[in-house]
Amino acid sequence: MDQDVCQDYINGLCVYDVFESTTHDMGRCPKHHGEGARKILEEYRDESLPGHIENLQKALTNRDHLVAKNVSIAHASKFDPAIKDKMDKAQIALEREFLNNDKITPDRILKHIKSMEQLYKQASAHQQDQFVEVCNQCACIVPSDEEARQAHAGTKVHVAYLMIEQHLANIQKSATDQQQHSCPPV
């Protein structure tokens, strides 16, 4: 396959495109999009699919890291010094893990997020009037009032992450369906 063609684009969803003109904008995709890329879709789709899945999973893992970081940022200034210190240490530990281990798993990120949320709950019990949330779908900081939350659910970044998750789920379902149809009954 031509290395200049975007494997994500020919597989139906380029993350550069879905985040265009958002706070998560990564600039233009360095790979080729367009009619020429679409023409090679059928010929190279199976070959490029594993890399495409990896790119989608990486985008979701990066989102999870950003959620954890934003939880710390959104609430750290409101906490008493002892809890703030614990949150800072937890954040530093996660960042060190990311720097030293490019194979960090989503489970480890979720464990970190839960520990940060636990610390947050301890601190926020006394400060309900200043409550804000970090959206687990897109990592954006959202005020707790219902109107703001509903408006947030329609933002381009939020919808982009929903698209990535749905596209990945569809690919995985297709792969499972193909396996079931290609395997003879036992």
Coordinates of N, CA, C and O in Angstrom, one line a residue:
M1 N 0.8 -1.2 0.0 CA 0.0 0.0 0.0 C 0.9 1.2 0.0 O 1.9 1.3 0.6
D2 N 0.5 2.3 -0.7 CA 1.2 3.5 -0.7 C 1.3 4.1 0.7 O 0.2 4.4 1.3
Q3 N 2.5 4.4 1.1 CA 2.7 4.9 2.5 C 2.1 6.4 2.7 O 2.0 6.8 3.8
D4 N 1.9 7.0 1.6 CA 1.4 8.4 1.6 C -0.1 8.5 1.8 O -0.7 9.6 2.0
V5 N -0.8 7.4 1.7 CA -2.3 7.3 1.8 C -2.7 7.1 3.2 O -2.1 6.3 3.9
C6 N -3.6 7.8 3.7 CA -4.1 7.7 5.1 C -4.9 6.4 5.3 O -6.0 6.3 4.7
Q7 N -4.4 5.5 6.0 CA -5.1 4.2 6.3 C -6.4 4.4 7.0 O -7.3 3.7 6.9
D8 N -6.4 5.4 7.9 CA -7.6 5.7 8.6 C -8.7 6.2 7.7 O -9.9 5.8 7.8
Y9 N -8.3 7.1 6.8 CA -9.3 7.6 5.8 C -9.9 6.5 4.9 O -11.1 6.5 4.8
I10 N -9.1 5.6 4.4 CA -9.6 4.6 3.6 C -10.4 3.6 4.3 O -11.2 2.8 3.7
N11 N -10.3 3.5 5.7 CA -11.1 2.7 6.5 C -12.3 3.4 7.1 O -13.0 2.8 7.9
G12 N -12.5 4.6 6.7 CA -13.8 5.3 7.0 C -13.8 6.4 8.0 O -14.8 7.1 8.2
L13 N -12.6 6.6 8.8 CA -12.7 7.6 9.8 C -11.2 8.0 10.1 O -10.5 7.3 10.8
C14 N -10.8 9.2 9.7 CA -9.5 9.8 10.1 C -9.7 10.7 11.3 O -10.5 11.6 11.3
V15 N -8.9 10.4 12.4 CA -9.1 11.2 13.6 C -8.7 12.6 13.4 O -9.2 13.5 14.1
Y16 N -7.8 12.9 12.4 CA -7.5 14.3 12.1 C -8.7 15.0 11.7 O -8.9 16.2 12.0
D17 N -9.5 14.4 10.9 CA -10.8 15.0 10.3 C -11.8 15.2 11.4 O -12.4 16.3 11.4
V18 N -12.0 14.3 12.3 CA -13.1 14.4 13.3 C -12.8 15.5 14.3 O -13.7 16.0 14.9
F19 N -11.5 15.8 14.5 CA -11.2 16.8 15.5 C -10.8 18.1 14.9 O -10.5 19.1 15.6
E20 N -11.0 18.3 13.6 CA -10.7 19.5 12.9 C -11.6 20.7 13.5 O -12.8 20.5 13.7
S21 N -11.0 21.8 13.7 CA -11.7 23.0 14.2 C -12.2 22.8 15.6 O -13.3 23.3 16.0
T22 N -11.6 22.0 16.4 CA -12.0 21.8 17.8 C -10.8 22.1 18.7 O -9.7 22.3 18.2
T23 N -11.0 22.0 20.0 CA -9.9 22.2 21.0 C -8.9 21.1 20.9 O -7.8 21.2 21.4
H24 N -9.3 20.0 20.3 CA -8.4 18.8 20.2 C -7.8 18.7 18.7 O -7.3 17.7 18.4
D25 N -7.9 19.8 18.0 CA -7.4 19.8 16.6 C -5.9 19.5 16.5 O -5.1 20.0 17.3
M26 N -5.6 18.5 15.7 CA -4.2 18.1 15.5 C -3.6 18.6 14.2 O -2.5 18.2 13.8
G27 N -4.3 19.5 13.5 CA -3.8 20.0 12.3 C -4.3 19.1 11.1 O -5.1 18.2 11.3
R28 N -3.7 19.3 10.0 CA -4.1 18.5 8.8 C -3.4 17.2 8.9 O -2.3 17.1 9.3
C29 N -4.1 16.2 8.4 CA -3.6 14.8 8.3 C -2.4 14.9 7.4 O -2.5 15.4 6.3
P30 N -1.2 14.3 7.8 CA 0.0 14.3 6.9 C -0.1 13.3 5.8 O 0.7 13.4 4.9
K31 N -1.1 12.5 5.8 CA -1.3 11.5 4.7 C -2.4 12.0 3.7 O -3.1 12.9 3.9
H32 N -2.4 11.3 2.5 CA -3.2 11.7 1.4 C -4.7 11.2 1.6 O -4.9 10.1 2.0
H33 N -5.6 12.1 1.4 CA -7.0 11.8 1.4 C -7.5 12.1 0.0 O -6.8 12.7 -0.8
G34 N -8.7 11.7 -0.3 CA -9.3 12.1 -1.6 C -9.7 10.9 -2.4 O -9.6 9.8 -2.0
E35 N -10.1 11.3 -3.6 CA -10.6 10.2 -4.6 C -9.6 9.1 -4.8 O -10.0 8.0 -4.9
G36 N -8.4 9.5 -5.0 CA -7.3 8.5 -5.3 C -7.2 7.5 -4.1 O -7.0 6.3 -4.3
A37 N -7.3 8.0 -2.9 CA -7.2 7.2 -1.7 C -8.4 6.3 -1.6 O -8.3 5.1 -1.3
R38 N -9.6 6.8 -2.0 CA -10.8 5.9 -1.9 C -10.7 4.8 -2.9 O -11.3 3.7 -2.7
K39 N -10.1 5.0 -4.1 CA -10.0 4.0 -5.1 C -9.2 2.8 -4.7 O -9.5 1.7 -5.1
I40 N -8.3 3.0 -3.8 CA -7.5 1.8 -3.3 C -8.1 1.1 -2.1 O -7.6 0.1 -1.6
L41 N -9.3 1.6 -1.7 CA -9.9 1.1 -0.5 C -10.1 -0.4 -0.5 O -9.7 -1.1 0.4
E42 N -10.7 -0.9 -1.5 CA -11.0 -2.4 -1.6 C -9.7 -3.2 -1.7 O -9.7 -4.3 -1.0
E43 N -8.7 -2.7 -2.4 CA -7.5 -3.5 -2.5 C -6.7 -3.6 -1.2 O -6.1 -4.7 -1.0
Y44 N -6.7 -2.6 -0.4 CA -5.8 -2.6 0.7 C -6.5 -2.5 2.1 O -5.8 -2.4 3.1
R45 N -7.8 -2.5 2.1 CA -8.5 -2.3 3.3 C -8.1 -3.3 4.4 O -7.8 -2.9 5.6
D46 N -8.1 -4.6 4.1 CA -7.8 -5.6 5.1 C -6.4 -5.5 5.6 O -6.1 -5.7 6.8
E47 N -5.5 -5.1 4.7 CA -4.1 -4.9 5.1 C -3.9 -3.7 6.1 O -3.1 -3.8 7.0
S48 N -4.7 -2.7 5.9 CA -4.5 -1.5 6.7 C -5.4 -1.4 8.0 O -5.2 -0.6 8.8
L49 N -6.3 -2.4 8.1 CA -7.3 -2.4 9.2 C -6.6 -2.5 10.6 O -7.0 -1.7 11.5
P50 N -5.6 -3.3 10.8 CA -5.0 -3.4 12.1 C -4.4 -2.1 12.6 O -4.6 -1.7 13.7
G51 N -3.8 -1.4 11.7 CA -3.2 -0.1 12.0 C -4.3 0.9 12.3 O -4.1 1.8 13.2
H52 N -5.4 0.9 11.6 CA -6.5 1.8 11.8 C -7.1 1.5 13.2 O -7.3 2.5 13.9
I53 N -7.3 0.3 13.5 CA -7.8 0.0 14.9 C -6.9 0.5 15.9 O -7.3 1.1 16.9
E54 N -5.6 0.3 15.8 CA -4.6 0.8 16.7 C -4.7 2.3 16.9 O -4.6 2.8 18.0
N55 N -4.8 3.0 15.8 CA -4.9 4.5 15.8 C -6.2 4.9 16.6 O -6.1 5.9 17.3
L56 N -7.3 4.3 16.3 CA -8.5 4.6 17.1 C -8.4 4.3 18.5 O -8.8 5.2 19.4
Q57 N -7.8 3.2 18.9 CA -7.6 2.9 20.3 C -6.7 3.8 21.0 O -6.9 4.2 22.1
K58 N -5.6 4.3 20.2 CA -4.7 5.3 20.8 C -5.4 6.6 21.0 O -5.2 7.2 22.1
A59 N -6.3 7.0 20.2 CA -7.1 8.2 20.4 C -7.9 8.1 21.6 O -8.0 9.1 22.4
L60 N -8.5 7.0 21.9 CA -9.3 6.8 23.1 C -8.5 6.7 24.3 O -8.8 7.2 25.4
T61 N -7.3 6.1 24.2 CA -6.4 6.0 25.4 C -5.9 7.4 25.7 O -5.8 7.8 26.9
N62 N -5.6 8.2 24.7 CA -5.1 9.6 25.0 C -6.3 10.4 25.6 O -6.0 11.2 26.5
R63 N -7.5 10.2 25.2 CA -8.6 10.8 25.8 C -8.7 10.5 27.3 O -8.9 11.3 28.1
D64 N -8.6 9.2 27.6 CA -8.6 8.7 29.0 C -7.6 9.4 29.8 O -7.8 9.8 31.0
H65 N -6.4 9.6 29.3 CA -5.3 10.3 30.0 C -5.7 11.7 30.2 O -5.5 12.3 31.3
L66 N -6.3 12.3 29.2 CA -6.7 13.7 29.3 C -7.8 13.9 30.4 O -7.8 14.9 31.1
V67 N -8.7 12.9 30.4 CA -9.8 13.0 31.5 C -9.1 13.0 32.9 O -9.4 13.8 33.7
A68 N -8.2 12.1 33.1 CA -7.5 12.0 34.4 C -6.8 13.3 34.7 O -6.9 13.9 35.8
K69 N -6.1 13.9 33.7 CA -5.4 15.1 33.9 C -6.4 16.3 34.2 O -6.1 17.1 35.1
N70 N -7.4 16.3 33.5 CA -8.4 17.4 33.7 C -9.1 17.3 35.0 O -9.5 18.4 35.5
V71 N -9.4 16.1 35.5 CA -10.0 16.0 36.8 C -9.1 16.6 37.8 O -9.5 17.4 38.7
S72 N -7.8 16.4 37.7 CA -6.8 17.0 38.6 C -6.8 18.6 38.5 O -6.9 19.3 39.5
I73 N -6.8 19.0 37.3 CA -6.7 20.5 37.0 C -8.0 21.2 37.5 O -7.9 22.2 38.1
A74 N -9.1 20.6 37.2 CA -10.4 21.2 37.4 C -10.7 21.4 38.9 O -11.3 22.4 39.3
H75 N -10.1 20.6 39.7 CA -10.5 20.6 41.1 C -9.4 20.8 42.1 O -9.6 21.1 43.2
A76 N -8.2 20.7 41.6 CA -7.0 20.8 42.6 C -7.0 22.1 43.3 O -6.6 22.1 44.5
S77 N -7.3 23.2 42.7 CA -7.2 24.5 43.4 C -8.2 24.7 44.5 O -8.0 25.5 45.3
K78 N -9.2 23.9 44.5 CA -10.3 24.0 45.5 C -10.1 23.1 46.7 O -10.8 23.3 47.7
F79 N -9.1 22.2 46.6 CA -8.9 21.2 47.7 C -8.1 21.7 48.8 O -7.2 22.6 48.6
D80 N -8.2 21.1 50.0 CA -7.3 21.4 51.1 C -5.9 20.9 50.7 O -5.8 20.0 49.9
P81 N -4.9 21.5 51.2 CA -3.5 21.2 50.8 C -3.2 19.7 50.9 O -2.4 19.2 50.0
A82 N -3.6 19.0 51.9 CA -3.3 17.6 52.0 C -3.9 16.7 50.8 O -3.2 15.9 50.3
I83 N -5.1 17.0 50.5 CA -5.7 16.3 49.4 C -5.1 16.7 48.1 O -4.8 15.9 47.2
K84 N -4.9 18.0 47.9 CA -4.2 18.5 46.7 C -2.9 17.9 46.5 O -2.5 17.5 45.4
D85 N -2.1 17.7 47.6 CA -0.8 17.0 47.5 C -0.9 15.6 47.0 O -0.2 15.1 46.1
K86 N -1.9 14.9 47.5 CA -2.2 13.5 47.1 C -2.5 13.4 45.6 O -2.1 12.6 44.9
M87 N -3.4 14.4 45.2 CA -3.8 14.4 43.8 C -2.6 14.7 42.9 O -2.4 14.1 41.8
D88 N -1.7 15.7 43.3 CA -0.5 16.0 42.5 C 0.4 14.8 42.4 O 0.9 14.5 41.3
K89 N 0.6 14.1 43.5 CA 1.4 12.9 43.4 C 0.8 11.8 42.5 O 1.6 11.1 41.8
A90 N -0.5 11.6 42.6 CA -1.1 10.6 41.7 C -1.0 11.0 40.2 O -0.7 10.2 39.4
Q91 N -1.1 12.3 39.9 CA -1.0 12.8 38.6 C 0.5 12.6 38.1 O 0.7 12.1 37.0
I92 N 1.4 12.9 38.9 CA 2.8 12.7 38.5 C 3.1 11.2 38.3 O 3.8 10.9 37.3
A93 N 2.6 10.3 39.1 CA 2.8 8.9 39.0 C 2.2 8.4 37.6 O 2.9 7.7 36.9
L94 N 1.1 8.9 37.2 CA 0.5 8.5 35.9 C 1.4 9.0 34.8 O 1.6 8.3 33.8
E95 N 1.8 10.3 34.9 CA 2.6 10.9 33.8 C 3.9 10.1 33.7 O 4.4 9.9 32.6
R96 N 4.5 9.7 34.8 CA 5.8 8.9 34.7 C 5.5 7.6 34.0 O 6.3 7.1 33.3
E97 N 4.4 7.0 34.4 CA 4.0 5.7 33.7 C 3.9 5.9 32.2 O 4.4 5.1 31.4
F98 N 3.3 7.0 31.8 CA 3.1 7.2 30.3 C 4.5 7.4 29.7 O 4.7 7.0 28.6
L99 N 5.4 8.2 30.4 CA 6.7 8.4 29.8 C 7.5 7.2 29.7 O 8.3 7.0 28.8
N100 N 7.4 6.3 30.7 CA 8.3 5.1 30.8 C 7.7 3.9 30.2 O 8.3 2.9 30.1
N101 N 6.4 3.9 29.8 CA 5.7 2.7 29.3 C 4.7 3.1 28.3 O 3.6 3.5 28.6
D102 N 5.1 2.8 27.0 CA 4.1 3.2 25.9 C 3.0 2.1 25.8 O 2.2 2.2 25.0
K103 N 3.1 1.1 26.6 CA 2.1 0.0 26.6 C 1.1 0.1 27.7 O 0.5 -0.9 28.1
I104 N 0.9 1.3 28.3 CA 0.0 1.5 29.4 C -1.4 1.1 28.9 O -1.8 1.4 27.8
T105 N -2.2 0.4 29.7 CA -3.5 -0.2 29.3 C -4.6 0.8 29.8 O -4.5 1.5 30.8
P106 N -5.7 0.7 29.1 CA -6.9 1.4 29.5 C -7.3 1.1 30.9 O -7.8 2.0 31.7
D107 N -7.1 -0.2 31.4 CA -7.5 -0.5 32.7 C -6.7 0.2 33.7 O -7.2 0.7 34.8
R108 N -5.4 0.4 33.5 CA -4.6 1.2 34.4 C -5.0 2.7 34.5 O -5.0 3.3 35.5
I109 N -5.4 3.2 33.3 CA -5.8 4.6 33.3 C -7.1 4.7 34.1 O -7.3 5.6 34.8
L110 N -8.1 3.8 33.9 CA -9.3 3.8 34.6 C -9.1 3.7 36.1 O -9.8 4.4 36.9
K111 N -8.1 2.9 36.5 CA -7.8 2.7 37.9 C -7.3 4.1 38.5 O -7.7 4.5 39.5
H112 N -6.5 4.7 37.7 CA -6.0 6.1 38.1 C -7.2 7.1 38.2 O -7.3 7.8 39.1
I113 N -8.0 7.0 37.2 CA -9.2 8.0 37.2 C -10.0 7.7 38.4 O -10.4 8.7 39.1
K114 N -10.3 6.5 38.7 CA -11.1 6.2 39.9 C -10.4 6.7 41.2 O -11.1 7.2 42.1
S115 N -9.1 6.5 41.3 CA -8.4 7.0 42.5 C -8.5 8.6 42.6 O -8.7 9.1 43.6
M116 N -8.4 9.2 41.4 CA -8.5 10.7 41.4 C -9.9 11.1 41.7 O -10.1 12.1 42.5
E117 N -10.9 10.3 41.3 CA -12.3 10.7 41.6 C -12.6 10.5 43.1 O -13.3 11.3 43.7
Q118 N -12.0 9.5 43.7 CA -12.1 9.2 45.1 C -11.6 10.4 45.9 O -12.2 10.9 46.8
L119 N -10.4 10.9 45.5 CA -9.8 12.0 46.2 C -10.7 13.3 46.0 O -10.9 14.1 46.9
Y120 N -11.2 13.4 44.8 CA -12.0 14.5 44.5 C -13.3 14.5 45.3 O -13.7 15.5 45.9
K121 N -13.9 13.3 45.5 CA -15.1 13.2 46.3 C -14.8 13.7 47.8 O -15.7 14.3 48.4
Q122 N -13.7 13.3 48.3 CA -13.3 13.7 49.6 C -13.2 15.2 49.7 O -13.8 15.8 50.7
A123 N -12.6 15.8 48.8 CA -12.5 17.3 48.8 C -13.7 18.0 48.5 O -14.0 19.0 49.1
S124 N -14.5 17.5 47.6 CA -15.7 18.3 47.1 C -16.8 18.2 48.1 O -17.8 18.9 47.9
A125 N -16.8 17.2 49.0 CA -17.9 17.1 50.0 C -18.1 18.4 50.7 O -19.3 18.7 51.1
H126 N -17.1 19.2 50.9 CA -17.2 20.5 51.6 C -17.4 21.7 50.6 O -17.6 22.8 51.1
Q127 N -17.4 21.4 49.3 CA -17.4 22.6 48.4 C -18.4 22.3 47.3 O -18.1 22.5 46.1
Q128 N -19.6 21.9 47.6 CA -20.6 21.6 46.6 C -21.0 22.8 45.7 O -21.3 22.6 44.5
D129 N -20.9 24.0 46.2 CA -21.2 25.2 45.5 C -20.3 25.5 44.3 O -20.7 26.2 43.4
Q130 N -19.1 24.9 44.3 CA -18.2 25.2 43.2 C -18.0 24.0 42.3 O -17.0 23.8 41.6
F131 N -18.9 23.1 42.3 CA -18.8 21.8 41.7 C -18.8 21.9 40.1 O -19.7 22.6 39.6
V132 N -17.8 21.3 39.5 CA -17.8 21.1 38.1 C -17.4 19.7 37.8 O -16.9 19.0 38.7
E133 N -17.6 19.2 36.6 CA -17.3 17.8 36.2 C -16.4 17.8 35.0 O -16.4 18.7 34.2
V134 N -15.7 16.7 34.9 CA -15.0 16.4 33.7 C -15.7 15.3 32.9 O -16.0 14.3 33.5
C135 N -16.0 15.6 31.7 CA -16.8 14.7 30.9 C -15.9 13.5 30.6 O -14.8 13.6 30.0
N136 N -16.4 12.3 30.9 CA -15.6 11.0 30.6 C -15.6 10.7 29.2 O -14.8 9.9 28.7
Q137 N -16.5 11.3 28.4 CA -16.5 11.0 27.0 C -15.5 11.8 26.2 O -14.9 11.2 25.3
C138 N -15.3 13.0 26.6 CA -14.4 13.9 25.8 C -13.3 14.6 26.5 O -12.5 15.4 26.0
A139 N -13.3 14.5 27.9 CA -12.3 15.1 28.7 C -12.5 16.6 28.9 O -11.7 17.3 29.5
C140 N -13.6 17.2 28.5 CA -13.9 18.6 28.7 C -14.4 18.9 30.1 O -15.1 18.0 30.6
I141 N -14.1 20.0 30.6 CA -14.7 20.5 31.9 C -16.1 21.0 31.7 O -16.2 21.9 30.8
V142 N -17.1 20.5 32.4 CA -18.4 20.9 32.2 C -19.0 21.3 33.5 O -18.9 20.6 34.5
P143 N -19.7 22.5 33.5 CA -20.4 22.9 34.8 C -21.5 21.8 35.1 O -22.0 21.1 34.3
S144 N -21.9 21.8 36.4 CA -22.8 20.8 36.8 C -24.3 21.1 36.5 O -25.1 20.2 36.6
D145 N -24.6 22.3 36.1 CA -26.0 22.5 35.8 C -26.5 21.8 34.5 O -25.7 21.6 33.6
E146 N -27.7 21.4 34.5 CA -28.3 20.5 33.5 C -28.2 21.1 32.1 O -27.9 20.4 31.1
E147 N -28.5 22.4 32.0 CA -28.6 23.0 30.7 C -27.2 23.0 30.1 O -27.1 22.7 28.9
A148 N -26.2 23.3 30.8 CA -24.8 23.3 30.3 C -24.4 21.9 29.9 O -23.7 21.7 28.9
R149 N -24.8 20.9 30.7 CA -24.4 19.5 30.3 C -25.1 19.1 29.0 O -24.5 18.5 28.2
Q150 N -26.3 19.5 28.8 CA -27.0 19.1 27.6 C -26.4 19.8 26.4 O -26.2 19.2 25.3
A151 N -26.0 21.1 26.6 CA -25.4 21.8 25.5 C -24.0 21.2 25.1 O -23.7 21.0 24.0
H152 N -23.3 20.8 26.2 CA -22.0 20.2 26.0 C -22.1 18.9 25.2 O -21.2 18.6 24.3
A153 N -23.1 18.1 25.4 CA -23.3 16.8 24.7 C -23.3 16.9 23.1 O -23.0 16.0 22.4
G154 N -23.6 18.1 22.6 CA -23.7 18.3 21.2 C -22.4 19.0 20.6 O -22.4 19.3 19.4
T155 N -21.4 19.2 21.5 CA -20.2 19.8 21.0 C -19.4 18.9 20.0 O -19.5 17.7 20.1
K156 N -18.6 19.5 19.2 CA -17.9 18.7 18.1 C -16.9 17.7 18.7 O -16.8 16.6 18.3
V157 N -16.2 18.1 19.8 CA -15.3 17.2 20.4 C -16.0 16.0 21.0 O -15.6 14.9 20.8
H158 N -17.1 16.3 21.7 CA -17.9 15.2 22.3 C -18.4 14.2 21.3 O -18.2 13.0 21.4
V159 N -18.9 14.8 20.2 CA -19.5 13.9 19.1 C -18.3 13.2 18.4 O -18.5 12.0 18.0
A160 N -17.2 13.8 18.3 CA -16.0 13.1 17.6 C -15.6 11.9 18.4 O -15.4 10.8 17.8
Y161 N -15.6 12.0 19.7 CA -15.2 10.8 20.5 C -16.3 9.7 20.4 O -16.0 8.5 20.3
L162 N -17.5 10.1 20.3 CA -18.6 9.2 20.1 C -18.5 8.5 18.8 O -18.7 7.3 18.7
M163 N -18.1 9.2 17.7 CA -17.9 8.7 16.4 C -16.8 7.6 16.4 O -16.9 6.6 15.8
I164 N -15.7 8.0 17.1 CA -14.6 7.0 17.1 C -15.0 5.8 17.8 O -14.7 4.7 17.4
E165 N -15.6 5.9 19.0 CA -16.1 4.7 19.7 C -17.0 3.8 18.9 O -16.9 2.6 18.8
Q166 N -18.0 4.5 18.2 CA -19.0 3.8 17.4 C -18.3 3.1 16.2 O -18.6 1.9 15.8
H167 N -17.4 3.8 15.5 CA -16.7 3.3 14.4 C -15.8 2.0 14.8 O -15.8 1.0 14.1
L168 N -15.1 2.1 15.9 CA -14.3 1.0 16.4 C -15.2 -0.2 16.8 O -14.9 -1.3 16.5
A169 N -16.4 0.1 17.4 CA -17.3 -1.0 17.8 C -17.9 -1.6 16.5 O -18.0 -2.9 16.4
N170 N -18.1 -0.9 15.5 CA -18.6 -1.5 14.2 C -17.6 -2.4 13.5 O -17.9 -3.4 13.0
I171 N -16.3 -1.9 13.6 CA -15.2 -2.7 13.0 C -15.1 -4.0 13.8 O -14.9 -5.1 13.2
Q172 N -15.1 -3.9 15.1 CA -14.9 -5.1 15.9 C -16.1 -6.1 15.7 O -15.9 -7.3 15.7
K173 N -17.3 -5.5 15.6 CA -18.5 -6.4 15.3 C -18.4 -7.1 14.0 O -18.7 -8.3 13.9
S174 N -17.9 -6.3 13.0 CA -17.8 -6.9 11.6 C -16.7 -8.1 11.7 O -16.9 -9.1 11.1
A175 N -15.6 -7.8 12.4 CA -14.6 -8.9 12.5 C -15.1 -10.1 13.2 O -14.9 -11.2 12.8
T176 N -15.9 -9.9 14.3 CA -16.5 -11.0 15.0 C -17.5 -11.8 14.1 O -17.5 -13.0 14.1
D177 N -18.3 -11.0 13.4 CA -19.3 -11.6 12.5 C -18.6 -12.4 11.4 O -19.0 -13.6 11.0
Q178 N -17.5 -11.9 10.8 CA -16.8 -12.6 9.8 C -16.2 -13.9 10.3 O -16.1 -14.9 9.7
Q179 N -15.6 -13.9 11.6 CA -15.1 -15.1 12.2 C -16.1 -16.1 12.4 O -15.9 -17.3 12.1
Q180 N -17.3 -15.7 12.8 CA -18.4 -16.7 13.1 C -18.9 -17.3 11.8 O -19.2 -18.5 11.7
H181 N -18.9 -16.6 10.7 CA -19.3 -17.1 9.4 C -18.3 -17.9 8.7 O -18.6 -18.8 7.9
S182 N -17.0 -17.7 9.0 CA -15.9 -18.4 8.3 C -15.5 -19.7 9.0 O -14.9 -20.5 8.5
C183 N -15.9 -19.8 10.3 CA -15.6 -21.0 11.1 C -16.7 -22.0 10.9 O -17.8 -21.7 11.2
P184 N -16.3 -23.3 10.5 CA -17.3 -24.3 10.4 C -17.8 -24.7 11.8 O -17.1 -24.6 12.8
P185 N -19.1 -25.1 11.9 CA -19.6 -25.6 13.2 C -18.8 -26.7 13.7 O -18.3 -27.6 13.0
V186 N -18.6 -26.8 15.0 CA -17.9 -27.9 15.7 C -18.7 -29.0 16.0 O -19.8 -29.0 16.4

